[in-house]
mmCIF file of C-alpha atoms and ligand atoms in Angstrom:
data_model
loop_
_atom_site.group_PDB
_atom_site.id
_atom_site.type_symbol
_atom_site.label_atom_id
_atom_site.label_comp_id
_atom_site.label_asym_id
_atom_site.label_seq_id
_atom_site.Cartn_x
_atom_site.Cartn_y
_atom_site.Cartn_z
ATOM 1 C CA MET K 1 39.912 -32.537 37.007
ATOM 2 C CA ALA K 2 36.259 -31.860 36.027
ATOM 3 C CA GLN K 3 35.954 -28.990 33.544
ATOM 4 C CA ALA K 4 34.438 -25.944 35.216
ATOM 5 C CA THR K 5 31.227 -24.899 33.432
ATOM 6 C CA ILE K 6 29.105 -21.752 33.434
ATOM 7 C CA SER K 7 25.382 -21.810 34.150
ATOM 8 C CA GLU K 8 22.881 -22.818 31.470
ATOM 9 C CA THR K 9 21.573 -19.254 31.404
ATOM 10 C CA HIS K 10 25.020 -17.807 30.790
ATOM 11 C CA THR K 11 25.697 -20.428 28.122
ATOM 12 C CA ARG K 12 22.446 -19.545 26.350
ATOM 13 C CA ASP K 13 23.158 -15.818 26.559
ATOM 14 C CA LEU K 14 26.715 -16.334 25.314
ATOM 15 C CA ASP K 15 25.503 -18.435 22.406
ATOM 16 C CA ARG K 16 22.920 -15.804 21.493
ATOM 17 C CA ASP K 17 25.552 -13.057 21.611
ATOM 18 C CA CYS K 18 27.706 -15.159 19.305
ATOM 19 C CA THR K 19 24.875 -15.606 16.777
ATOM 20 C CA THR K 20 26.011 -12.700 14.667
ATOM 21 C CA LEU K 21 24.907 -11.990 11.103
ATOM 22 C CA SER K 22 27.867 -13.750 9.524
ATOM 23 C CA ARG K 23 27.381 -16.933 11.576
ATOM 24 C CA HIS K 24 23.636 -16.903 10.990
ATOM 25 C CA VAL K 25 24.076 -16.825 7.205
ATOM 26 C CA LEU K 26 26.319 -19.902 7.350
ATOM 27 C CA GLU K 27 23.775 -21.661 9.589
ATOM 28 C CA GLN K 28 20.970 -20.737 7.175
ATOM 29 C CA LEU K 29 22.879 -22.049 4.164
ATOM 30 C CA GLN K 30 24.224 -25.074 6.019
ATOM 31 C CA SER K 31 27.464 -24.611 4.165
ATOM 32 C CA PHE K 32 30.987 -23.235 4.564
ATOM 33 C CA GLY K 33 31.514 -23.208 0.802
ATOM 34 C CA PRO K 34 32.662 -20.124 -1.194
ATOM 35 C CA GLU K 35 29.159 -18.843 -2.011
ATOM 36 C CA ALA K 36 28.029 -19.189 1.617
ATOM 37 C CA GLN K 37 31.190 -17.417 2.772
ATOM 38 C CA ASP K 38 30.593 -14.623 0.240
ATOM 39 C CA LEU K 39 26.988 -14.097 1.345
ATOM 40 C CA SER K 40 28.107 -14.203 4.970
ATOM 41 C CA ALA K 41 30.717 -11.517 4.296
ATOM 42 C CA LEU K 42 28.185 -9.503 2.293
ATOM 43 C CA MET K 43 25.659 -9.478 5.124
ATOM 44 C CA GLN K 44 28.389 -8.546 7.584
ATOM 45 C CA ARG K 45 29.207 -5.530 5.417
ATOM 46 C CA ILE K 46 25.569 -4.508 5.264
ATOM 47 C CA GLY K 47 25.683 -4.650 9.049
ATOM 48 C CA LEU K 48 28.713 -2.332 8.983
ATOM 49 C CA ALA K 49 26.835 0.111 6.724
ATOM 50 C CA ALA K 50 23.919 0.062 9.155
ATOM 51 C CA LYS K 51 26.216 0.799 12.114
ATOM 52 C CA LEU K 52 27.854 3.710 10.300
ATOM 53 C CA ILE K 53 24.464 5.239 9.392
ATOM 54 C CA ALA K 54 23.044 4.623 12.880
ATOM 55 C CA ARG K 55 26.096 6.330 14.401
ATOM 56 C CA ARG K 56 25.651 9.460 12.261
ATOM 57 C CA LEU K 57 21.896 9.580 12.869
ATOM 58 C CA SER K 58 22.503 9.366 16.626
ATOM 59 C CA HIS K 59 24.285 12.721 16.647
ATOM 60 C CA ALA K 60 22.772 14.310 13.507
ATOM 61 C CA GLY K 61 21.507 17.236 15.547
ATOM 62 C CA LEU K 62 24.982 17.950 16.911
ATOM 63 C CA VAL K 63 27.080 18.055 13.742
ATOM 64 C CA ASP K 64 26.816 20.729 11.078
ATOM 65 C CA ASP K 65 26.313 18.829 7.847
ATOM 66 C CA ALA K 66 23.888 16.053 8.793
ATOM 67 C CA LEU K 67 20.442 17.615 8.831
ATOM 68 C CA GLY K 68 18.630 19.494 6.110
ATOM 69 C CA PHE K 69 18.858 19.477 2.332
ATOM 70 C CA THR K 70 21.753 19.604 -0.121
ATOM 71 C CA GLY K 71 19.763 21.790 -2.532
ATOM 72 C CA GLU K 72 19.899 19.111 -5.261
ATOM 73 C CA ILE K 73 17.042 17.109 -6.829
ATOM 74 C CA ASN K 74 17.599 13.342 -7.312
ATOM 75 C CA VAL K 75 16.591 11.090 -10.166
ATOM 76 C CA GLN K 76 13.227 10.658 -8.448
ATOM 77 C CA GLY K 77 12.585 14.395 -8.648
ATOM 78 C CA GLU K 78 12.853 14.620 -4.865
ATOM 79 C CA ALA K 79 14.844 17.120 -2.800
ATOM 80 C CA VAL K 80 17.996 15.390 -1.555
ATOM 81 C CA LYS K 81 18.792 15.429 2.150
ATOM 82 C CA ARG K 82 22.361 15.506 3.412
ATOM 83 C CA MET K 83 21.779 12.197 5.186
ATOM 84 C CA ASP K 84 20.581 10.629 1.876
ATOM 85 C CA VAL K 85 23.958 11.453 0.307
ATOM 86 C CA TYR K 86 25.893 10.227 3.338
ATOM 87 C CA ALA K 87 23.947 6.956 3.578
ATOM 88 C CA ASN K 88 24.316 6.323 -0.141
ATOM 89 C CA GLN K 89 28.087 6.786 0.075
ATOM 90 C CA VAL K 90 28.320 4.506 3.121
ATOM 91 C CA PHE K 91 27.036 1.539 1.115
ATOM 92 C CA ILE K 92 29.515 2.266 -1.681
ATOM 93 C CA SER K 93 32.402 2.593 0.765
ATOM 94 C CA VAL K 94 31.730 -0.616 2.702
ATOM 95 C CA PHE K 95 31.753 -2.673 -0.502
ATOM 96 C CA ARG K 96 35.017 -1.324 -1.936
ATOM 97 C CA GLN K 97 37.849 -3.864 -1.858
ATOM 98 C CA SER K 98 35.304 -6.531 -0.896
ATOM 99 C CA GLY K 99 35.493 -8.639 -4.052
ATOM 100 C CA LEU K 100 31.768 -9.238 -3.451
ATOM 101 C CA VAL K 101 29.605 -6.586 -5.071
ATOM 102 C CA CYS K 102 30.370 -5.291 -8.552
ATOM 103 C CA ARG K 103 27.374 -2.960 -8.913
ATOM 104 C CA LEU K 104 25.237 -0.883 -6.596
ATOM 105 C CA ALA K 105 21.860 0.411 -7.802
ATOM 106 C CA SER K 106 20.407 3.050 -5.536
ATOM 107 C CA GLU K 107 17.409 5.329 -5.329
ATOM 108 C CA GLU K 108 19.928 8.180 -5.156
ATOM 109 C CA MET K 109 21.856 7.368 -8.351
ATOM 110 C CA GLU K 110 20.476 7.534 -11.902
ATOM 111 C CA LYS K 111 22.791 4.738 -13.070
ATOM 112 C CA PRO K 112 24.266 1.854 -11.099
ATOM 113 C CA TYR K 113 27.661 2.484 -9.515
ATOM 114 C CA TYR K 114 30.353 0.012 -10.587
ATOM 115 C CA ILE K 115 33.204 -0.948 -8.276
ATOM 116 C CA PRO K 116 35.833 -1.857 -10.883
ATOM 117 C CA GLU K 117 38.175 -3.819 -8.612
ATOM 118 C CA ASN K 118 35.258 -6.123 -7.700
ATOM 119 C CA CYS K 119 33.738 -6.525 -11.127
ATOM 120 C CA PRO K 120 35.763 -9.329 -12.711
ATOM 121 C CA ILE K 121 34.844 -11.590 -9.784
ATOM 122 C CA GLY K 122 31.986 -9.821 -7.993
ATOM 123 C CA ARG K 123 29.133 -12.306 -7.763
ATOM 124 C CA TYR K 124 26.459 -9.880 -6.622
ATOM 125 C CA THR K 125 24.577 -6.655 -7.257
ATOM 126 C CA LEU K 126 23.190 -4.658 -4.350
ATOM 127 C CA LEU K 127 19.983 -2.668 -4.916
ATOM 128 C CA TYR K 128 19.158 -0.303 -2.102
ATOM 129 C CA ASP K 129 17.301 2.671 -0.758
ATOM 130 C CA PRO K 130 20.013 4.062 1.501
ATOM 131 C CA LEU K 131 17.741 6.157 3.691
ATOM 132 C CA ASP K 132 14.053 5.401 3.371
ATOM 133 C CA GLY K 133 11.742 8.042 4.824
ATOM 134 C CA SER K 134 14.569 10.562 5.081
ATOM 135 C CA ALA K 135 12.068 13.409 5.531
ATOM 136 C CA ASN K 136 11.788 12.066 9.089
ATOM 137 C CA VAL K 137 15.473 12.678 9.870
ATOM 138 C CA ASP K 138 15.083 16.374 10.773
ATOM 139 C CA VAL K 139 12.334 15.561 13.297
ATOM 140 C CA ASP K 140 14.098 12.534 14.790
ATOM 141 C CA LEU K 141 11.496 10.002 13.662
ATOM 142 C CA ASN K 142 12.225 6.508 12.398
ATOM 143 C CA VAL K 143 14.011 6.026 9.077
ATOM 144 C CA GLY K 144 15.388 2.921 7.435
ATOM 145 C CA SER K 145 17.595 1.389 4.755
ATOM 146 C CA ILE K 146 16.211 -1.204 2.350
ATOM 147 C CA PHE K 147 18.389 -3.659 0.415
ATOM 148 C CA ALA K 148 18.106 -6.509 -2.065
ATOM 149 C CA VAL K 149 20.844 -8.819 -3.340
ATOM 150 C CA ARG K 150 20.773 -10.291 -6.822
ATOM 151 C CA ARG K 151 23.286 -12.519 -8.587
ATOM 152 C CA GLN K 152 25.370 -10.831 -11.260
ATOM 153 C CA GLU K 153 24.150 -12.814 -14.277
ATOM 154 C CA PHE K 154 26.984 -11.702 -16.564
ATOM 155 C CA TYR K 155 29.810 -9.133 -16.711
ATOM 156 C CA ASP K 156 27.849 -6.029 -17.621
ATOM 157 C CA GLU K 157 30.509 -4.410 -19.835
ATOM 158 C CA SER K 158 28.082 -1.934 -21.454
ATOM 159 C CA HIS K 159 27.002 -0.796 -17.985
ATOM 160 C CA GLU K 160 23.389 -0.945 -19.116
ATOM 161 C CA ALA K 161 22.424 -3.323 -16.289
ATOM 162 C CA ARG K 162 19.653 -4.892 -18.348
ATOM 163 C CA ASP K 163 19.913 -8.040 -16.244
ATOM 164 C CA LEU K 164 18.548 -6.084 -13.273
ATOM 165 C CA LEU K 165 15.194 -5.631 -15.022
ATOM 166 C CA GLN K 166 13.829 -8.919 -13.756
ATOM 167 C CA PRO K 167 10.997 -9.676 -11.316
ATOM 168 C CA GLY K 168 11.621 -9.724 -7.589
ATOM 169 C CA ASP K 169 11.545 -13.500 -7.427
ATOM 170 C CA ARG K 170 15.142 -13.333 -8.731
ATOM 171 C CA GLN K 171 16.317 -11.789 -5.458
ATOM 172 C CA ILE K 172 18.529 -14.099 -3.410
ATOM 173 C CA ALA K 173 18.400 -11.992 -0.236
ATOM 174 C CA ALA K 174 16.544 -8.918 0.976
ATOM 175 C CA GLY K 175 16.112 -6.948 4.147
ATOM 176 C CA TYR K 176 15.975 -3.630 5.883
ATOM 177 C CA VAL K 177 17.543 -1.698 8.734
ATOM 178 C CA LEU K 178 15.194 0.195 11.046
ATOM 179 C CA TYR K 179 16.889 3.104 12.823
ATOM 180 C CA GLY K 180 14.576 3.456 15.796
ATOM 181 C CA ALA K 181 14.722 3.225 19.584
ATOM 182 C CA SER K 182 17.083 0.367 18.815
ATOM 183 C CA THR K 183 18.695 -0.398 15.466
ATOM 184 C CA LEU K 184 17.231 -3.538 13.915
ATOM 185 C CA LEU K 185 18.380 -5.486 10.900
ATOM 186 C CA VAL K 186 15.685 -7.737 9.413
ATOM 187 C CA TYR K 187 16.646 -10.060 6.548
ATOM 188 C CA SER K 188 15.882 -13.226 4.669
ATOM 189 C CA LEU K 189 17.885 -15.503 2.397
ATOM 190 C CA GLY K 190 14.671 -17.225 1.362
ATOM 191 C CA GLN K 191 14.600 -19.387 4.490
ATOM 192 C CA GLY K 192 12.413 -17.324 6.793
ATOM 193 C CA VAL K 193 12.680 -13.802 8.179
ATOM 194 C CA HIS K 194 15.058 -13.089 11.058
ATOM 195 C CA VAL K 195 15.463 -10.049 13.287
ATOM 196 C CA PHE K 196 18.832 -8.840 14.619
ATOM 197 C CA VAL K 197 19.294 -6.088 17.205
ATOM 198 C CA LEU K 198 22.419 -3.933 17.345
ATOM 199 C CA ASP K 199 24.046 -4.388 20.745
ATOM 200 C CA PRO K 200 25.990 -1.126 21.157
ATOM 201 C CA SER K 201 28.122 -2.627 23.927
ATOM 202 C CA LEU K 202 29.313 -5.303 21.481
ATOM 203 C CA GLY K 203 29.076 -3.307 18.268
ATOM 204 C CA GLU K 204 27.429 -6.389 16.759
ATOM 205 C CA PHE K 205 23.997 -7.255 15.409
ATOM 206 C CA VAL K 206 22.767 -10.143 17.550
ATOM 207 C CA LEU K 207 19.926 -12.510 16.697
ATOM 208 C CA ALA K 208 16.741 -11.541 18.540
ATOM 209 C CA GLN K 209 13.979 -13.359 16.647
ATOM 210 C CA SER K 210 13.999 -16.256 14.162
ATOM 211 C CA ASP K 211 11.377 -17.185 11.570
ATOM 212 C CA VAL K 212 9.058 -14.249 12.150
ATOM 213 C CA GLN K 213 5.528 -14.880 10.862
ATOM 214 C CA ILE K 214 3.119 -12.058 9.970
ATOM 215 C CA PRO K 215 -0.252 -12.698 11.726
ATOM 216 C CA GLU K 216 -2.847 -13.993 9.214
ATOM 217 C CA SER K 217 -4.790 -10.756 9.743
ATOM 218 C CA GLY K 218 -4.483 -7.610 11.832
ATOM 219 C CA GLN K 219 -6.331 -4.442 12.843
ATOM 220 C CA ILE K 220 -3.884 -1.871 11.537
ATOM 221 C CA TYR K 221 -4.093 -0.155 8.179
ATOM 222 C CA SER K 222 -1.189 2.069 7.218
ATOM 223 C CA VAL K 223 -1.792 4.584 4.433
ATOM 224 C CA ASN K 224 -1.467 8.299 3.726
ATOM 225 C CA GLU K 225 -5.161 9.268 3.778
ATOM 226 C CA GLY K 226 -4.213 12.710 2.539
ATOM 227 C CA ASN K 227 -4.300 11.133 -0.939
ATOM 228 C CA PHE K 228 -7.843 9.746 -0.425
ATOM 229 C CA TRP K 229 -9.452 11.625 -3.323
ATOM 230 C CA GLN K 230 -6.557 10.816 -5.659
ATOM 231 C CA TRP K 231 -7.032 7.040 -5.358
ATOM 232 C CA PRO K 232 -9.018 4.653 -7.561
ATOM 233 C CA GLU K 233 -12.474 4.124 -5.978
ATOM 234 C CA GLY K 234 -11.717 0.608 -4.648
ATOM 235 C CA TYR K 235 -9.171 1.986 -2.155
ATOM 236 C CA ARG K 236 -11.736 4.506 -0.915
ATOM 237 C CA GLN K 237 -14.233 1.674 -0.433
ATOM 238 C CA TYR K 238 -11.624 -0.207 1.591
ATOM 239 C CA ILE K 239 -10.875 2.768 3.847
ATOM 240 C CA ARG K 240 -14.579 3.486 4.392
ATOM 241 C CA GLU K 241 -14.956 -0.150 5.533
ATOM 242 C CA MET K 242 -11.999 0.285 7.920
ATOM 243 C CA HIS K 243 -13.642 3.412 9.343
ATOM 244 C CA ARG K 244 -16.862 1.472 9.875
ATOM 245 C CA ARG K 245 -15.205 -1.475 11.656
ATOM 246 C CA GLU K 246 -14.730 -1.437 15.425
ATOM 247 C CA GLY K 247 -11.180 -1.783 16.725
ATOM 248 C CA TYR K 248 -9.271 -0.914 13.544
ATOM 249 C CA SER K 249 -6.572 1.769 13.747
ATOM 250 C CA GLY K 250 -4.722 3.842 11.201
ATOM 251 C CA ARG K 251 -0.944 4.094 11.799
ATOM 252 C CA TYR K 252 1.333 5.936 9.355
ATOM 253 C CA SER K 253 4.867 7.269 9.922
ATOM 254 C CA GLY K 254 5.947 8.360 6.443
ATOM 255 C CA ALA K 255 8.713 5.738 6.398
ATOM 256 C CA LEU K 256 7.907 2.445 4.649
ATOM 257 C CA VAL K 257 10.436 0.523 6.746
ATOM 258 C CA ALA K 258 8.892 1.621 10.061
ATOM 259 C CA ASP K 259 5.312 1.098 8.892
ATOM 260 C CA PHE K 260 6.100 -2.313 7.408
ATOM 261 C CA HIS K 261 7.974 -3.433 10.535
ATOM 262 C CA ARG K 262 4.878 -2.693 12.628
ATOM 263 C CA ILE K 263 2.797 -4.785 10.196
ATOM 264 C CA LEU K 264 5.380 -7.612 10.256
ATOM 265 C CA MET K 265 5.169 -7.766 14.037
ATOM 266 C CA GLN K 266 1.468 -7.039 14.667
ATOM 267 C CA GLY K 267 -0.347 -7.818 11.408
ATOM 268 C CA GLY K 268 -2.460 -5.598 9.202
ATOM 269 C CA VAL K 269 -1.730 -3.959 5.867
ATOM 270 C CA PHE K 270 0.355 -1.115 4.452
ATOM 271 C CA LEU K 271 -0.763 0.458 1.221
ATOM 272 C CA TYR K 272 0.557 3.091 -1.128
ATOM 273 C CA PRO K 273 -1.937 3.191 -4.031
ATOM 274 C CA GLU K 274 -1.477 4.829 -7.385
ATOM 275 C CA THR K 275 -2.630 8.466 -7.271
ATOM 276 C CA VAL K 276 -3.394 11.242 -9.737
ATOM 277 C CA LYS K 277 0.060 12.700 -8.908
ATOM 278 C CA ASN K 278 1.812 9.312 -9.132
ATOM 279 C CA PRO K 279 -0.306 7.258 -11.592
ATOM 280 C CA ALA K 280 2.192 4.360 -11.469
ATOM 281 C CA GLY K 281 2.441 4.586 -7.675
ATOM 282 C CA LYS K 282 5.133 6.345 -5.637
ATOM 283 C CA LEU K 283 7.248 3.529 -4.235
ATOM 284 C CA ARG K 284 10.104 2.121 -6.292
ATOM 285 C CA LEU K 285 9.761 -1.480 -7.454
ATOM 286 C CA LEU K 286 13.333 -2.770 -7.525
ATOM 287 C CA TYR K 287 14.684 -1.427 -4.235
ATOM 288 C CA GLU K 288 11.615 -0.753 -2.088
ATOM 289 C CA ALA K 289 8.577 -2.869 -3.029
ATOM 290 C CA ALA K 290 10.392 -6.009 -4.236
ATOM 291 C CA PRO K 291 12.674 -6.456 -1.175
ATOM 292 C CA MET K 292 9.758 -5.806 1.187
ATOM 293 C CA ALA K 293 7.580 -8.229 -0.809
ATOM 294 C CA PHE K 294 10.313 -10.887 -0.514
ATOM 295 C CA LEU K 295 10.235 -10.501 3.261
ATOM 296 C CA ALA K 296 6.429 -10.380 3.458
ATOM 297 C CA GLU K 297 6.047 -13.650 1.549
ATOM 298 C CA GLN K 298 8.850 -15.284 3.534
ATOM 299 C CA ALA K 299 6.925 -14.350 6.693
ATOM 300 C CA GLY K 300 3.672 -15.874 5.401
ATOM 301 C CA GLY K 301 2.186 -12.582 4.242
ATOM 302 C CA LYS K 302 1.475 -11.136 0.784
ATOM 303 C CA ALA K 303 2.496 -8.184 -1.373
ATOM 304 C CA SER K 304 0.571 -7.053 -4.414
ATOM 305 C CA ASP K 305 0.380 -4.129 -6.829
ATOM 306 C CA GLY K 306 -3.420 -4.535 -6.808
ATOM 307 C CA GLN K 307 -3.398 -6.814 -9.845
ATOM 308 C CA GLN K 308 -0.542 -9.302 -9.285
ATOM 309 C CA PRO K 309 2.056 -10.315 -6.693
ATOM 310 C CA ILE K 310 4.883 -7.763 -6.526
ATOM 311 C CA LEU K 311 7.427 -10.570 -6.911
ATOM 312 C CA VAL K 312 6.258 -11.367 -10.456
ATOM 313 C CA ARG K 313 5.870 -7.761 -11.623
ATOM 314 C CA GLN K 314 8.190 -7.128 -14.570
ATOM 315 C CA PRO K 315 10.251 -3.922 -14.218
ATOM 316 C CA GLN K 316 10.668 -1.824 -17.382
ATOM 317 C CA ALA K 317 13.331 0.493 -15.967
ATOM 318 C CA LEU K 318 15.674 0.675 -12.977
ATOM 319 C CA HIS K 319 13.649 3.341 -11.157
ATOM 320 C CA ASP K 320 10.185 1.970 -11.994
ATOM 321 C CA ARG K 321 7.462 2.795 -9.490
ATOM 322 C CA CYS K 322 4.504 0.631 -8.502
ATOM 323 C CA PRO K 323 1.431 0.592 -6.245
ATOM 324 C CA LEU K 324 2.010 -1.463 -3.082
ATOM 325 C CA ILE K 325 -0.385 -3.412 -0.859
ATOM 326 C CA ILE K 326 1.622 -5.475 1.660
ATOM 327 C CA GLY K 327 1.057 -7.290 4.940
ATOM 328 C CA SER K 328 -1.206 -9.991 6.386
ATOM 329 C CA ALA K 329 -2.458 -12.355 3.681
ATOM 330 C CA ALA K 330 -6.152 -11.965 4.609
ATOM 331 C CA ASP K 331 -5.880 -8.166 4.688
ATOM 332 C CA VAL K 332 -4.103 -7.939 1.318
ATOM 333 C CA ASP K 333 -6.789 -10.235 -0.115
ATOM 334 C CA PHE K 334 -9.510 -7.949 1.274
ATOM 335 C CA VAL K 335 -7.986 -4.838 -0.307
ATOM 336 C CA GLU K 336 -7.747 -6.664 -3.642
ATOM 337 C CA ALA K 337 -11.408 -7.732 -3.286
ATOM 338 C CA CYS K 338 -12.431 -4.089 -2.752
ATOM 339 C CA LEU K 339 -10.483 -3.131 -5.893
ATOM 340 C CA ALA K 340 -12.055 -5.936 -7.940
ATOM 341 C CA GLU K 341 -15.555 -5.024 -6.715
ATOM 342 C CA SER K 342 -15.174 -1.403 -7.757
ATOM 343 C CA VAL K 343 -14.025 -2.121 -11.312
ATOM 344 C CA PRO K 344 -16.777 -0.577 -13.530
HETATM 345 P P1 LIG N 401 4.130 10.184 1.442
HETATM 346 C C1 LIG N 401 9.481 7.924 1.852
HETATM 347 O O1 LIG N 401 9.681 9.062 1.015
HETATM 348 C C2 LIG N 401 8.705 6.903 1.053
HETATM 349 O O2 LIG N 401 9.447 6.528 -0.069
HETATM 350 C C3 LIG N 401 8.333 5.706 1.918
HETATM 351 O O3 LIG N 401 9.294 5.418 2.867
HETATM 352 C C4 LIG N 401 7.035 6.134 2.559
HETATM 353 O O4 LIG N 401 6.181 5.044 2.863
HETATM 354 C C5 LIG N 401 6.405 7.043 1.502
HETATM 355 O O5 LIG N 401 7.462 7.487 0.634
HETATM 356 C C6 LIG N 401 5.757 8.257 2.127
HETATM 357 O O6 LIG N 401 5.168 8.992 1.078
HETATM 358 O O7 LIG N 401 3.617 10.625 0.092
HETATM 359 O O8 LIG N 401 3.042 9.579 2.296
HETATM 360 O O9 LIG N 401 4.936 11.220 2.183
#
C-alpha cells in the first residue's frame, strides 16, 4: 500500500516548526558529540529563560511586584528595577542542575555567581545582561536580554574569574532576546546569525531567518542626542553630517537590543560614545558590547570602540565599560573617519 503523504507545504511548515533551538545547534555544529549536545542543551535553557521572562513581562502590569524599583542600587550605580532582579534570577534558576554552566556573570551581580553542583564538570560560563533597557518596562516598550557563552578555561577555585578578562573574540556563542510584539531569540555560534520566533501555541522558539546579513550601509543612526555636547567633537561632526543628508533618520528606543535589532535588519549604525558623565562609555564590554559585536561581525557588519574592533578590546575588569559604534560596515567606517578627522 502506498504511504499516504502530506502536501509539500505542510511538510515544509512541519519541518520549520521542528527546527527548534536545540536541533539548530546540532545542525550548525554538524555533530552529535558531547560538546555539541552540551551547547544544544545550553541554548535550549536560554530559550527557557527567555520564555519565563517574556511570560512575566506579558502581565507585568497586572501583578503587584513586577513594575517599579526595588529601592536598591546595583554595581553599575543604577537604580534596580524589580524585573531586573527577577530576570537575573531566572538565568540562575534555569542553569541549576544542568551540569553545563559553572559561573554566571551578570550586570546585576558584582561578582560571578557559582553553581557548585555544576562546577567540577561545567564547561561554560554565561555572561549576561538579564534585562537590557529595563527603564522601558514600566512604559511597555521593548526590552531585551543579552548573553555570551565562554569556555571555562580552568576550575576557578579562587572565584576571581580572571579568565573572563579576555577579548570578545574568545566568545563561543552570543545572542539576545528581544521582548517585543513577538519574542525573538537571535544567536550565533560563529557560523552566521539566526533568528528564532517564539511560537506561543507551541511554546517553542522556531527558526524564522537563517544567516542574516546586515546591509552594507543604511539610513538610520541610533544615538541619544541628549548627550550631544558631552561627546568628543568627531561624533558631533558625524551627527551634523547626518542632519545635512537627505533621507537619514534618527531612531532611538533606550534599549540596545531593540535599537541593534533594527540596525541588523535594516542597516545603519548605533552609537553610544564616551561622554563627560561616562568618560569610558556607558555600555558594558563583556556582556553588552562584546556579544553584540560578535553578532554584528557574524552578520557582515562591524563594531568598534572608535579606535579598535570591540572584539579585540582587552577588558581590565568584569564590569568594564566602553564606547560602542556598531552596525553596517560602511557606516561604522564613516563614524571612525569623522573621529579621525577631528583629532587635533
Ligand atoms: P541612555 C539601557 O540602560 C542601556 O544599557 C542600553 O540598553 C541603552 O542603549 C542605553 O543604556 C541607554 O542609555 O543614557 O540613552 O538612557
